[in-house]
Amino acid sequence: MTIALASVLEIHPQVAVRPEAFGALAYHYGNRRLIFLKHPDVVTVVQALHDHPDVQSTLSACGVTQDRWPSFIAALTSLETSEVVREREITG
Amino acid sequence: MSAKSLVEEMKRGLDAPICLTWELTYACNLQCVHCLSSSGQRDERELSTDEAKKILDDLRDLQVFYINIGGGEPMVRRDFFELLEYSVGNGIGVKFSTNGAFIDEEKAQRLAAMDYLDIQISLDGVDAATNDAVRGEGSHAMAIRAMDNLKAANFGQFKISVVVTRHNVSQLDEFKALADFYGAQLRITRLRPAGRGADTWHELHPTNAQQREIYDWLLKHGENVLTGDSFFHLNAFGEALPGLNMCGAGRVVCLIDPIGDVYACPFVIHDEFKAGNVRDEGGFAKVWKQSDLFLSLREPQSAGACASCGAFDACQGGCMAAKFFTGLPLDGPDPECVAGDADEALSVIARGSSPKPGMDHSKPITLTRKRLPVGA
Ligand code: SF4
Ligand code: SF4
């Protein structure tokens, strides 16, 4: 899946995210993998995904300036590959 | 983040351990000659069920993702399943190590029905003769029966855990084939001179030529084989092996022993590496976050005699526990240094003069003799 500004994402339900000095550690209970989130801003964005309609609005809400969007799209793409985030399931 | 900066981050310590071993009891049905915790008999000070649950509550609050449960043989505790369920219910995944003695058909089914549970069966030889010489008579059959039961119960992918010794290095391919047969994952770890292993290490640890064999084998098969932090000292041969390439003691690794003492790692049960006790005020969290020992381990460590070695970045001077219990200085080469830099220092340390493990729950010696086959 390619992540774009219009993607609708959430933290994978089997993933726990724990803040650390350098950012956060994520653990996937399904595949038993540890993933390092190296940047505090990425952690903020990942944790805010669920509260906003799409990636772009999440980035704006978290105060990420437009020039940094491409690197956040790249970060979210790799996090989607490692199943830390996934496409949000629309409920209700 | 590059692998290197990640290691640098981890050396400064994490807010909670990612590799926490909790040994539930010193009691064991076996009496392996290399047991890292010198287990055998229960200690009357062992944590009660309520105390154990309180620890699991603390670990949940710290957001510990999973724990490694061991012993002794953890399944001899009557509250074993209760604690397992309590842990998983708290969102803490469990991997437990066992010799398999108590995994009968019914227990295998019960285990297979649980989520977030990994099982590691210890086996130190593909054949009974090799295995039983180290782990005791009948222990090979015990492990195989447990694996058969797990397979029949459709447990899924369990792990076969091998401590590499002089006598089983040549069996690595066969271990891999055995794991494949069971749909299991192979885990191989380093023999460290901890617990009763301190007495048997000189006879059992792989020779220099075998170290190279292990390294070459892992370069070829390492991606699918678990090793933890076992073999980073072999990185001095060249290319880095997969795995945790640093000593995480007190930084990302620690041990809670059966009586609640917290040590920097499972292989350093000795007062020098004891950070506190979970029964102390503030519990485990305070020990992890504030103990003098752990804070000092998170400071930059001196490379000592290894500083001038070109391989230091790759090998980091090896394993602290291995140095300590062989009587070597902690800021110098590992006893299995592939450059041979520890050989001379090792040769002048009189056997028996190196530090003794801090706890010994071995069964009375007469029992041991009876159980172990001649020549073990
Ligand atoms: S002392 Fe050895 S066994 Fe313990 S964490 Fe360090 S490298 Fe691993
Ligand atoms: S001298 Fe030290 S750093 Fe160099 S290979 Fe030996 S143990 Fe490793």
Short mmCIF file of C-alpha atoms and ligand atoms in Angstrom, two decimals:
data_model
loop_
_atom_site.label_atom_id
_atom_site.label_comp_id
_atom_site.label_asym_id
_atom_site.label_seq_id
_atom_site.Cartn_x
_atom_site.Cartn_y
_atom_site.Cartn_z
CA MET A 1 0.00 0.00 0.00
CA THR A 2 1.31 3.46 -0.81
CA ILE A 3 0.78 6.10 1.79
CA ALA A 4 -0.38 9.49 0.60
CA LEU A 5 -1.63 12.65 2.25
CA ALA A 6 -5.16 11.39 1.74
CA SER A 7 -4.54 8.02 3.42
CA VAL A 8 -6.70 7.17 6.39
CA LEU A 9 -4.55 5.43 8.99
CA GLU A 10 -4.51 4.17 12.54
CA ILE A 11 -2.06 2.43 14.87
CA HIS A 12 -2.30 -1.31 14.28
CA PRO A 13 -4.55 -2.73 17.01
CA GLN A 14 -1.91 -5.32 17.93
CA VAL A 15 0.75 -2.68 18.47
CA ALA A 16 1.72 -0.98 21.72
CA VAL A 17 3.73 2.24 21.65
CA ARG A 18 5.92 3.21 24.58
CA PRO A 19 7.60 6.63 24.74
CA GLU A 20 11.38 6.66 25.15
CA ALA A 21 13.96 9.45 25.35
CA PHE A 22 14.76 9.15 21.64
CA GLY A 23 11.15 8.80 20.47
CA ALA A 24 9.32 5.57 21.16
CA LEU A 25 9.46 1.83 21.00
CA ALA A 26 6.63 -0.02 19.33
CA TYR A 27 5.92 -3.69 19.88
CA HIS A 28 3.79 -5.82 17.59
CA TYR A 29 2.16 -8.59 19.62
CA GLY A 30 1.32 -10.50 16.47
CA ASN A 31 4.69 -10.84 14.79
CA ARG A 32 6.64 -10.20 18.05
CA ARG A 33 8.70 -7.44 16.47
CA LEU A 34 10.16 -4.40 18.18
CA ILE A 35 10.25 -1.25 16.11
CA PHE A 36 12.13 1.90 16.98
CA LEU A 37 10.41 5.20 16.27
CA LYS A 38 13.39 7.46 16.25
CA HIS A 39 11.81 10.88 16.13
CA PRO A 40 9.50 12.36 18.78
CA ASP A 41 7.49 14.19 16.07
CA VAL A 42 6.84 10.92 14.26
CA VAL A 43 5.59 9.48 17.54
CA THR A 44 3.24 12.42 18.01
CA VAL A 45 1.89 12.02 14.50
CA VAL A 46 1.44 8.26 14.81
CA GLN A 47 -0.46 8.67 18.06
CA ALA A 48 -2.67 11.39 16.57
CA LEU A 49 -3.61 9.52 13.39
CA HIS A 50 -6.79 8.19 14.86
CA ASP A 51 -8.10 11.62 15.84
CA HIS A 52 -8.02 13.13 12.37
CA PRO A 53 -9.66 12.28 9.06
CA ASP A 54 -6.48 11.65 7.09
CA VAL A 55 -2.70 11.97 7.07
CA GLN A 56 -2.64 15.54 5.85
CA SER A 57 -4.94 16.84 8.56
CA THR A 58 -2.96 14.91 11.16
CA LEU A 59 0.28 16.50 10.03
CA SER A 60 -1.27 19.96 10.11
CA ALA A 61 -2.78 19.40 13.51
CA CYS A 62 0.58 18.24 14.87
CA GLY A 63 2.23 21.40 13.58
CA VAL A 64 4.39 19.65 10.99
CA THR A 65 5.35 22.23 8.34
CA GLN A 66 4.68 21.41 4.72
CA ASP A 67 8.33 21.11 3.72
CA ARG A 68 8.64 18.14 6.07
CA TRP A 69 5.61 16.26 4.76
CA PRO A 70 7.55 14.12 2.29
CA SER A 71 9.78 12.74 5.02
CA PHE A 72 6.74 11.99 7.18
CA ILE A 73 5.07 10.21 4.26
CA ALA A 74 8.24 8.14 3.93
CA ALA A 75 8.27 7.38 7.65
CA LEU A 76 4.60 6.35 7.62
CA THR A 77 5.19 4.18 4.57
CA SER A 78 7.88 2.20 6.35
CA LEU A 79 5.72 1.98 9.46
CA GLU A 80 2.91 0.60 7.35
CA THR A 81 5.26 -2.02 5.93
CA SER A 82 6.25 -3.09 9.43
CA GLU A 83 2.57 -3.10 10.43
CA VAL A 84 2.88 -0.43 13.10
CA VAL A 85 0.17 1.55 11.32
CA ARG A 86 -2.50 0.33 8.95
CA GLU A 87 -5.45 1.56 6.96
CA ARG A 88 -8.15 2.54 9.42
CA GLU A 89 -11.13 0.26 9.61
CA ILE A 90 -14.24 2.32 9.30
CA THR A 91 -16.69 1.34 11.99
CA GLY A 92 -20.26 2.40 12.51
CA MET B 1 17.92 5.16 12.44
CA SER B 2 21.08 3.32 11.61
CA ALA B 3 21.87 0.18 13.53
CA LYS B 4 24.78 1.96 15.14
CA SER B 5 22.91 4.94 16.57
CA LEU B 6 20.24 2.55 17.76
CA VAL B 7 22.81 0.65 19.76
CA GLU B 8 24.06 3.96 21.16
CA GLU B 9 20.53 4.82 22.27
CA MET B 10 20.09 1.46 23.93
CA LYS B 11 23.39 1.77 25.78
CA ARG B 12 21.99 4.80 27.56
CA GLY B 13 19.22 2.57 28.84
CA LEU B 14 15.49 2.37 28.14
CA ASP B 15 12.58 3.48 30.33
CA ALA B 16 11.68 -0.21 30.70
CA PRO B 17 13.58 -3.38 29.82
CA ILE B 18 12.96 -5.10 26.49
CA CYS B 19 14.56 -8.31 27.60
CA LEU B 20 13.42 -9.04 31.11
CA THR B 21 13.98 -12.55 32.36
CA TRP B 22 12.03 -13.67 35.38
CA GLU B 23 13.03 -16.91 36.97
CA LEU B 24 10.01 -18.16 38.86
CA THR B 25 11.72 -20.78 40.98
CA TYR B 26 15.06 -22.33 41.76
CA ALA B 27 13.40 -25.74 41.87
CA CYS B 28 14.08 -28.07 38.97
CA ASN B 29 13.52 -31.70 38.11
CA LEU B 30 16.87 -31.70 36.32
CA GLN B 31 20.37 -30.73 37.35
CA CYS B 32 22.12 -29.59 34.16
CA VAL B 33 25.87 -29.25 34.53
CA HIS B 34 25.89 -25.78 32.96
CA CYS B 35 22.78 -24.34 34.66
CA LEU B 36 23.18 -20.56 34.66
CA SER B 37 21.29 -20.18 37.93
CA SER B 38 22.65 -23.24 39.80
CA SER B 39 19.07 -24.40 40.19
CA GLY B 40 17.83 -27.57 41.82
CA GLN B 41 15.99 -26.89 45.06
CA ARG B 42 13.28 -24.40 45.82
CA ASP B 43 14.22 -21.42 47.96
CA GLU B 44 11.79 -20.86 50.81
CA ARG B 45 11.98 -17.10 50.23
CA GLU B 46 10.49 -17.42 46.73
CA LEU B 47 7.80 -14.91 45.78
CA SER B 48 4.21 -15.80 46.58
CA THR B 49 1.48 -15.77 43.96
CA ASP B 50 0.26 -12.39 45.19
CA GLU B 51 3.73 -10.93 45.13
CA ALA B 52 4.25 -12.25 41.62
CA LYS B 53 1.01 -10.67 40.48
CA LYS B 54 2.03 -7.38 42.02
CA ILE B 55 5.20 -7.50 39.90
CA LEU B 56 3.12 -8.14 36.81
CA ASP B 57 1.03 -5.08 37.68
CA ASP B 58 4.21 -3.01 37.95
CA LEU B 59 5.48 -4.34 34.63
CA ARG B 60 2.17 -3.46 33.01
CA ASP B 61 2.44 0.09 34.34
CA LEU B 62 5.96 0.32 32.92
CA GLN B 63 4.57 -0.90 29.59
CA VAL B 64 6.87 -3.89 29.45
CA PHE B 65 5.79 -5.64 26.25
CA TYR B 66 6.82 -9.17 27.09
CA ILE B 67 8.82 -11.18 29.58
CA ASN B 68 10.97 -14.28 29.42
CA ILE B 69 10.01 -16.71 32.13
CA GLY B 70 12.48 -19.31 33.27
CA GLY B 71 13.82 -21.05 36.34
CA GLY B 72 14.68 -23.60 37.52
CA GLU B 73 11.84 -25.32 35.80
CA PRO B 74 9.02 -22.74 35.87
CA MET B 75 6.29 -25.32 35.34
CA VAL B 76 6.90 -26.87 38.76
CA ARG B 77 5.25 -23.85 40.33
CA ARG B 78 1.66 -24.70 41.14
CA ASP B 79 0.53 -21.21 40.12
CA PHE B 80 2.36 -21.40 36.79
CA PHE B 81 -0.74 -21.22 34.59
CA GLU B 82 -2.35 -18.67 36.86
CA LEU B 83 0.65 -16.35 36.47
CA LEU B 84 0.82 -16.98 32.74
CA GLU B 85 -2.81 -16.01 32.32
CA TYR B 86 -2.44 -13.02 34.60
CA SER B 87 0.53 -11.76 32.60
CA VAL B 88 -1.11 -12.11 29.21
CA GLY B 89 -4.27 -10.59 30.67
CA ASN B 90 -2.16 -7.60 31.67
CA GLY B 91 -0.97 -7.16 28.09
CA ILE B 92 2.43 -8.67 28.81
CA GLY B 93 3.38 -11.39 26.34
CA VAL B 94 5.22 -14.40 27.74
CA LYS B 95 7.99 -16.55 26.43
CA PHE B 96 8.90 -19.32 28.78
CA SER B 97 11.79 -21.74 28.83
CA THR B 98 11.24 -25.28 29.93
CA ASN B 99 12.87 -28.68 29.80
CA GLY B 100 9.51 -30.03 28.72
CA ALA B 101 9.02 -32.53 31.53
CA PHE B 102 5.55 -31.25 32.35
CA ILE B 103 4.18 -30.70 28.86
CA ASP B 104 1.91 -33.69 28.55
CA GLU B 105 -0.96 -33.89 26.05
CA GLU B 106 -3.37 -32.00 28.23
CA LYS B 107 -0.95 -29.19 29.10
CA ALA B 108 0.07 -28.90 25.46
CA GLN B 109 -3.55 -28.30 24.53
CA ARG B 110 -3.97 -25.77 27.27
CA LEU B 111 -0.86 -23.92 26.10
CA ALA B 112 -1.96 -24.07 22.48
CA ALA B 113 -5.20 -22.33 23.38
CA MET B 114 -3.39 -19.27 24.77
CA ASP B 115 -2.43 -16.13 22.86
CA TYR B 116 0.80 -14.17 23.10
CA LEU B 117 2.67 -17.13 24.41
CA ASP B 118 5.96 -18.49 23.15
CA ILE B 119 7.57 -21.67 24.40
CA GLN B 120 11.20 -22.52 24.33
CA ILE B 121 12.25 -26.12 24.80
CA SER B 122 15.84 -26.62 25.92
CA LEU B 123 17.82 -29.24 24.06
CA ASP B 124 21.59 -29.46 23.97
CA GLY B 125 22.13 -32.41 21.68
CA VAL B 126 20.20 -33.83 18.73
CA ASP B 127 20.84 -37.29 20.12
CA ALA B 128 20.27 -38.52 23.66
CA ALA B 129 23.92 -39.23 24.36
CA THR B 130 25.09 -35.70 23.58
CA ASN B 131 22.14 -34.04 25.28
CA ASP B 132 21.92 -36.19 28.37
CA ALA B 133 25.63 -35.85 29.14
CA VAL B 134 24.90 -32.20 29.92
CA ARG B 135 21.23 -32.10 30.88
CA GLY B 136 20.89 -35.43 32.66
CA GLU B 137 19.63 -38.89 31.88
CA GLY B 138 16.23 -39.04 30.21
CA SER B 139 16.14 -35.32 29.44
CA HIS B 140 16.37 -35.80 25.68
CA ALA B 141 13.34 -38.07 25.62
CA MET B 142 11.53 -35.56 27.85
CA ALA B 143 12.12 -32.71 25.41
CA ILE B 144 11.14 -34.75 22.36
CA ARG B 145 7.92 -35.87 24.01
CA ALA B 146 7.07 -32.26 24.85
CA MET B 147 7.71 -31.21 21.25
CA ASP B 148 5.58 -34.08 19.94
CA ASN B 149 2.77 -33.02 22.24
CA LEU B 150 2.99 -29.38 21.18
CA LYS B 151 2.98 -30.39 17.56
CA ALA B 152 -0.02 -32.67 18.04
CA ALA B 153 -1.85 -29.87 19.85
CA ASN B 154 -1.12 -27.50 16.95
CA PHE B 155 0.65 -25.07 19.22
CA GLY B 156 2.31 -23.49 16.20
CA GLN B 157 5.85 -22.29 16.11
CA PHE B 158 7.62 -23.04 19.36
CA LYS B 159 11.36 -22.63 19.80
CA ILE B 160 14.11 -25.14 20.29
CA SER B 161 16.80 -23.58 22.43
CA VAL B 162 20.33 -24.88 22.24
CA VAL B 163 23.31 -23.87 24.35
CA VAL B 164 26.29 -24.32 22.05
CA THR B 165 29.05 -26.45 23.53
CA ARG B 166 32.15 -28.16 22.30
CA HIS B 167 30.11 -31.32 21.84
CA ASN B 168 27.21 -30.01 19.75
CA VAL B 169 28.78 -27.42 17.44
CA SER B 170 28.99 -30.12 14.78
CA GLN B 171 25.23 -30.68 15.10
CA LEU B 172 24.05 -27.21 14.10
CA ASP B 173 22.73 -28.40 10.72
CA GLU B 174 20.92 -31.27 12.40
CA PHE B 175 19.38 -28.95 14.98
CA LYS B 176 18.11 -26.79 12.15
CA ALA B 177 16.64 -29.83 10.43
CA LEU B 178 14.99 -30.92 13.67
CA ALA B 179 13.47 -27.47 14.13
CA ASP B 180 12.23 -27.51 10.54
CA PHE B 181 10.66 -30.93 11.11
CA TYR B 182 8.64 -29.56 14.02
CA GLY B 183 7.86 -26.29 12.28
CA ALA B 184 9.81 -24.75 15.15
CA GLN B 185 12.30 -21.94 15.27
CA LEU B 186 15.87 -22.66 16.26
CA ARG B 187 17.54 -20.55 18.91
CA ILE B 188 21.20 -21.02 19.70
CA THR B 189 22.93 -19.31 22.56
CA ARG B 190 26.34 -18.99 24.02
CA LEU B 191 27.54 -21.09 26.94
CA ARG B 192 28.49 -18.58 29.61
CA PRO B 193 30.42 -19.43 32.73
CA ALA B 194 27.47 -18.55 35.01
CA GLY B 195 26.00 -20.65 37.82
CA ARG B 196 27.15 -24.28 37.57
CA GLY B 197 28.40 -23.28 34.13
CA ALA B 198 31.27 -21.53 35.89
CA ASP B 199 32.59 -24.94 36.92
CA THR B 200 32.08 -26.65 33.57
CA TRP B 201 32.81 -23.82 31.14
CA HIS B 202 36.49 -24.64 30.68
CA GLU B 203 35.62 -28.17 29.56
CA LEU B 204 32.48 -27.36 27.58
CA HIS B 205 32.93 -24.05 25.81
CA PRO B 206 33.67 -24.21 22.08
CA THR B 207 37.30 -24.26 21.00
CA ASN B 208 38.78 -21.40 18.98
CA ALA B 209 38.31 -23.32 15.75
CA GLN B 210 34.71 -24.01 16.71
CA GLN B 211 34.08 -20.30 17.36
CA ARG B 212 34.89 -19.72 13.71
CA GLU B 213 32.58 -22.57 12.74
CA ILE B 214 29.72 -20.98 14.69
CA TYR B 215 30.39 -17.62 13.07
CA ASP B 216 30.44 -19.07 9.56
CA TRP B 217 27.30 -21.08 10.22
CA LEU B 218 25.47 -18.02 11.52
CA LEU B 219 26.55 -15.92 8.55
CA LYS B 220 24.88 -18.51 6.36
CA HIS B 221 21.77 -19.30 8.42
CA GLY B 222 21.58 -16.49 10.96
CA GLU B 223 18.56 -14.69 9.53
CA ASN B 224 16.26 -17.54 10.51
CA VAL B 225 17.93 -18.47 13.76
CA LEU B 226 17.48 -16.60 17.04
CA THR B 227 20.61 -15.79 19.04
CA GLY B 228 19.74 -12.86 21.31
CA ASP B 229 22.97 -11.17 22.33
CA SER B 230 25.00 -14.37 22.28
CA PHE B 231 27.57 -13.98 19.59
CA PHE B 232 28.49 -10.36 19.06
CA HIS B 233 32.01 -11.11 20.29
CA LEU B 234 32.38 -13.15 17.09
CA ASN B 235 31.76 -10.04 14.99
CA ALA B 236 35.48 -9.43 15.41
CA PHE B 237 35.88 -12.02 12.63
CA GLY B 238 34.44 -9.52 10.14
CA GLU B 239 30.90 -8.90 9.01
CA ALA B 240 28.37 -8.30 11.80
CA LEU B 241 25.99 -11.16 12.61
CA PRO B 242 22.26 -10.59 12.99
CA GLY B 243 21.12 -10.20 16.61
CA LEU B 244 21.57 -7.73 19.43
CA ASN B 245 25.13 -6.57 19.02
CA MET B 246 25.79 -5.12 22.43
CA CYS B 247 25.77 -6.03 26.10
CA GLY B 248 22.38 -4.88 27.33
CA ALA B 249 22.92 -5.66 31.01
CA GLY B 250 21.06 -3.13 33.16
CA ARG B 251 20.33 -1.07 30.05
CA VAL B 252 17.77 -3.13 28.15
CA VAL B 253 18.25 -6.48 29.90
CA CYS B 254 17.73 -7.61 33.47
CA LEU B 255 16.82 -10.56 35.65
CA ILE B 256 14.31 -10.91 38.46
CA ASP B 257 15.29 -14.02 40.38
CA PRO B 258 12.87 -16.28 42.30
CA ILE B 259 13.32 -14.40 45.58
CA GLY B 260 12.81 -11.03 43.90
CA ASP B 261 16.43 -9.93 43.61
CA VAL B 262 17.06 -7.89 40.48
CA TYR B 263 20.32 -8.50 38.62
CA ALA B 264 21.79 -6.78 35.58
CA CYS B 265 21.33 -9.91 33.48
CA PRO B 266 20.45 -13.60 33.94
CA PHE B 267 24.11 -14.57 33.70
CA VAL B 268 25.41 -12.44 36.55
CA ILE B 269 23.83 -13.80 39.70
CA HIS B 270 26.38 -12.26 42.05
CA ASP B 271 26.20 -9.48 44.65
CA GLU B 272 28.29 -7.23 42.47
CA PHE B 273 25.52 -7.11 39.87
CA LYS B 274 22.54 -7.05 42.21
CA ALA B 275 20.61 -3.81 41.81
CA GLY B 276 17.92 -4.31 44.47
CA ASN B 277 14.86 -6.37 45.27
CA VAL B 278 11.28 -6.08 44.04
CA ARG B 279 10.15 -6.29 47.68
CA ASP B 280 11.95 -3.01 48.44
CA GLU B 281 9.92 0.15 48.59
CA GLY B 282 9.25 1.43 45.07
CA GLY B 283 9.32 -2.10 43.69
CA PHE B 284 10.83 -3.10 40.38
CA ALA B 285 10.28 0.29 38.73
CA LYS B 286 12.49 2.03 41.25
CA VAL B 287 15.23 -0.54 40.89
CA TRP B 288 15.14 -0.25 37.10
CA LYS B 289 15.06 3.51 37.02
CA GLN B 290 17.14 4.53 40.01
CA SER B 291 19.49 1.84 41.27
CA ASP B 292 23.10 2.97 41.41
CA LEU B 293 24.22 -0.16 39.60
CA PHE B 294 21.92 0.26 36.60
CA LEU B 295 22.61 3.99 36.34
CA SER B 296 26.34 3.31 36.30
CA LEU B 297 25.96 0.62 33.62
CA ARG B 298 24.21 3.21 31.44
CA GLU B 299 27.25 5.49 31.56
CA PRO B 300 29.83 5.15 28.80
CA GLN B 301 32.04 2.15 29.56
CA SER B 302 35.79 2.08 29.19
CA ALA B 303 37.23 -0.17 26.48
CA GLY B 304 40.30 -0.80 28.62
CA ALA B 305 42.71 -3.24 27.03
CA CYS B 306 40.42 -3.58 24.00
CA ALA B 307 40.80 0.11 23.09
CA SER B 308 43.71 -0.58 20.78
CA CYS B 309 41.96 -3.44 19.00
CA GLY B 310 40.73 -2.70 15.49
CA ALA B 311 37.71 -4.94 16.03
CA PHE B 312 36.40 -3.16 19.11
CA ASP B 313 33.54 -1.42 17.31
CA ALA B 314 32.26 -4.76 16.08
CA CYS B 315 32.90 -6.86 19.16
CA GLN B 316 32.58 -4.33 22.00
CA GLY B 317 34.89 -6.41 24.13
CA GLY B 318 32.31 -9.18 24.45
CA CYS B 319 30.22 -10.36 27.39
CA MET B 320 30.57 -8.90 30.86
CA ALA B 321 29.35 -12.08 32.56
CA ALA B 322 31.84 -14.24 30.69
CA LYS B 323 34.69 -12.00 31.78
CA PHE B 324 33.53 -11.72 35.37
CA PHE B 325 33.14 -15.40 36.11
CA THR B 326 36.39 -16.34 34.43
CA GLY B 327 38.17 -13.80 36.62
CA LEU B 328 39.05 -11.41 33.77
CA PRO B 329 38.86 -7.61 34.07
CA LEU B 330 35.54 -6.21 32.83
CA ASP B 331 37.21 -3.62 30.64
CA GLY B 332 39.31 -6.07 28.69
CA PRO B 333 38.88 -8.85 26.17
CA ASP B 334 36.22 -11.55 26.38
CA PRO B 335 37.56 -14.99 27.40
CA GLU B 336 36.62 -16.16 23.91
CA CYS B 337 38.21 -13.15 22.18
CA VAL B 338 38.76 -14.31 18.62
CA ALA B 339 42.03 -12.41 18.46
CA GLY B 340 43.26 -14.61 21.29
CA ASP B 341 43.89 -11.55 23.43
CA ALA B 342 42.49 -13.14 26.57
CA ASP B 343 44.37 -16.41 26.31
CA GLU B 344 47.39 -15.31 28.26
CA ALA B 345 45.40 -13.61 31.01
CA LEU B 346 43.14 -16.66 31.29
CA SER B 347 46.04 -19.05 31.53
CA VAL B 348 47.45 -17.39 34.63
CA ILE B 349 44.16 -17.26 36.55
CA ALA B 350 44.16 -20.22 38.87
CA ARG B 351 41.09 -22.40 38.48
CA GLY B 352 38.77 -21.83 41.38
CA SER B 353 40.09 -18.35 42.11
CA SER B 354 37.53 -16.53 39.96
CA PRO B 355 34.33 -15.14 41.54
CA LYS B 356 31.79 -17.70 42.77
CA PRO B 357 28.14 -17.44 41.75
CA GLY B 358 26.10 -15.65 44.42
CA MET B 359 23.45 -18.32 44.88
CA ASP B 360 23.61 -22.07 44.77
CA HIS B 361 20.45 -24.16 44.89
CA SER B 362 22.02 -27.31 43.53
CA LYS B 363 20.75 -30.54 44.99
CA PRO B 364 23.09 -32.37 47.38
CA ILE B 365 26.06 -33.65 45.48
CA THR B 366 25.29 -37.33 45.97
CA LEU B 367 22.05 -36.87 44.06
CA THR B 368 23.86 -35.16 41.21
CA ARG B 369 26.31 -38.00 40.90
CA LYS B 370 23.56 -40.53 40.75
CA ARG B 371 21.69 -38.66 38.08
CA LEU B 372 24.51 -37.84 35.73
CA PRO B 373 25.85 -40.52 33.46
CA VAL B 374 29.47 -41.46 34.00
CA GLY B 375 31.82 -39.21 32.10
CA ALA B 376 29.46 -36.24 31.98
S1 SF4 C 1 26.68 -9.72 30.50
FE1 SF4 C 1 26.79 -11.06 28.71
S2 SF4 C 1 24.91 -12.25 28.83
FE2 SF4 C 1 24.63 -10.48 30.16
S3 SF4 C 1 23.64 -8.92 28.90
FE3 SF4 C 1 25.85 -8.58 28.76
S4 SF4 C 1 26.50 -9.72 26.94
FE4 SF4 C 1 24.48 -10.48 27.53
S1 SF4 C 2 40.69 -7.56 21.87
FE1 SF4 C 2 38.69 -6.99 22.72
S2 SF4 C 2 37.62 -5.90 21.04
FE2 SF4 C 2 39.37 -7.00 20.13
S3 SF4 C 2 38.52 -8.93 19.42
FE3 SF4 C 2 39.32 -9.30 21.49
S4 SF4 C 2 37.58 -8.96 22.87
FE4 SF4 C 2 37.07 -8.05 20.89
#
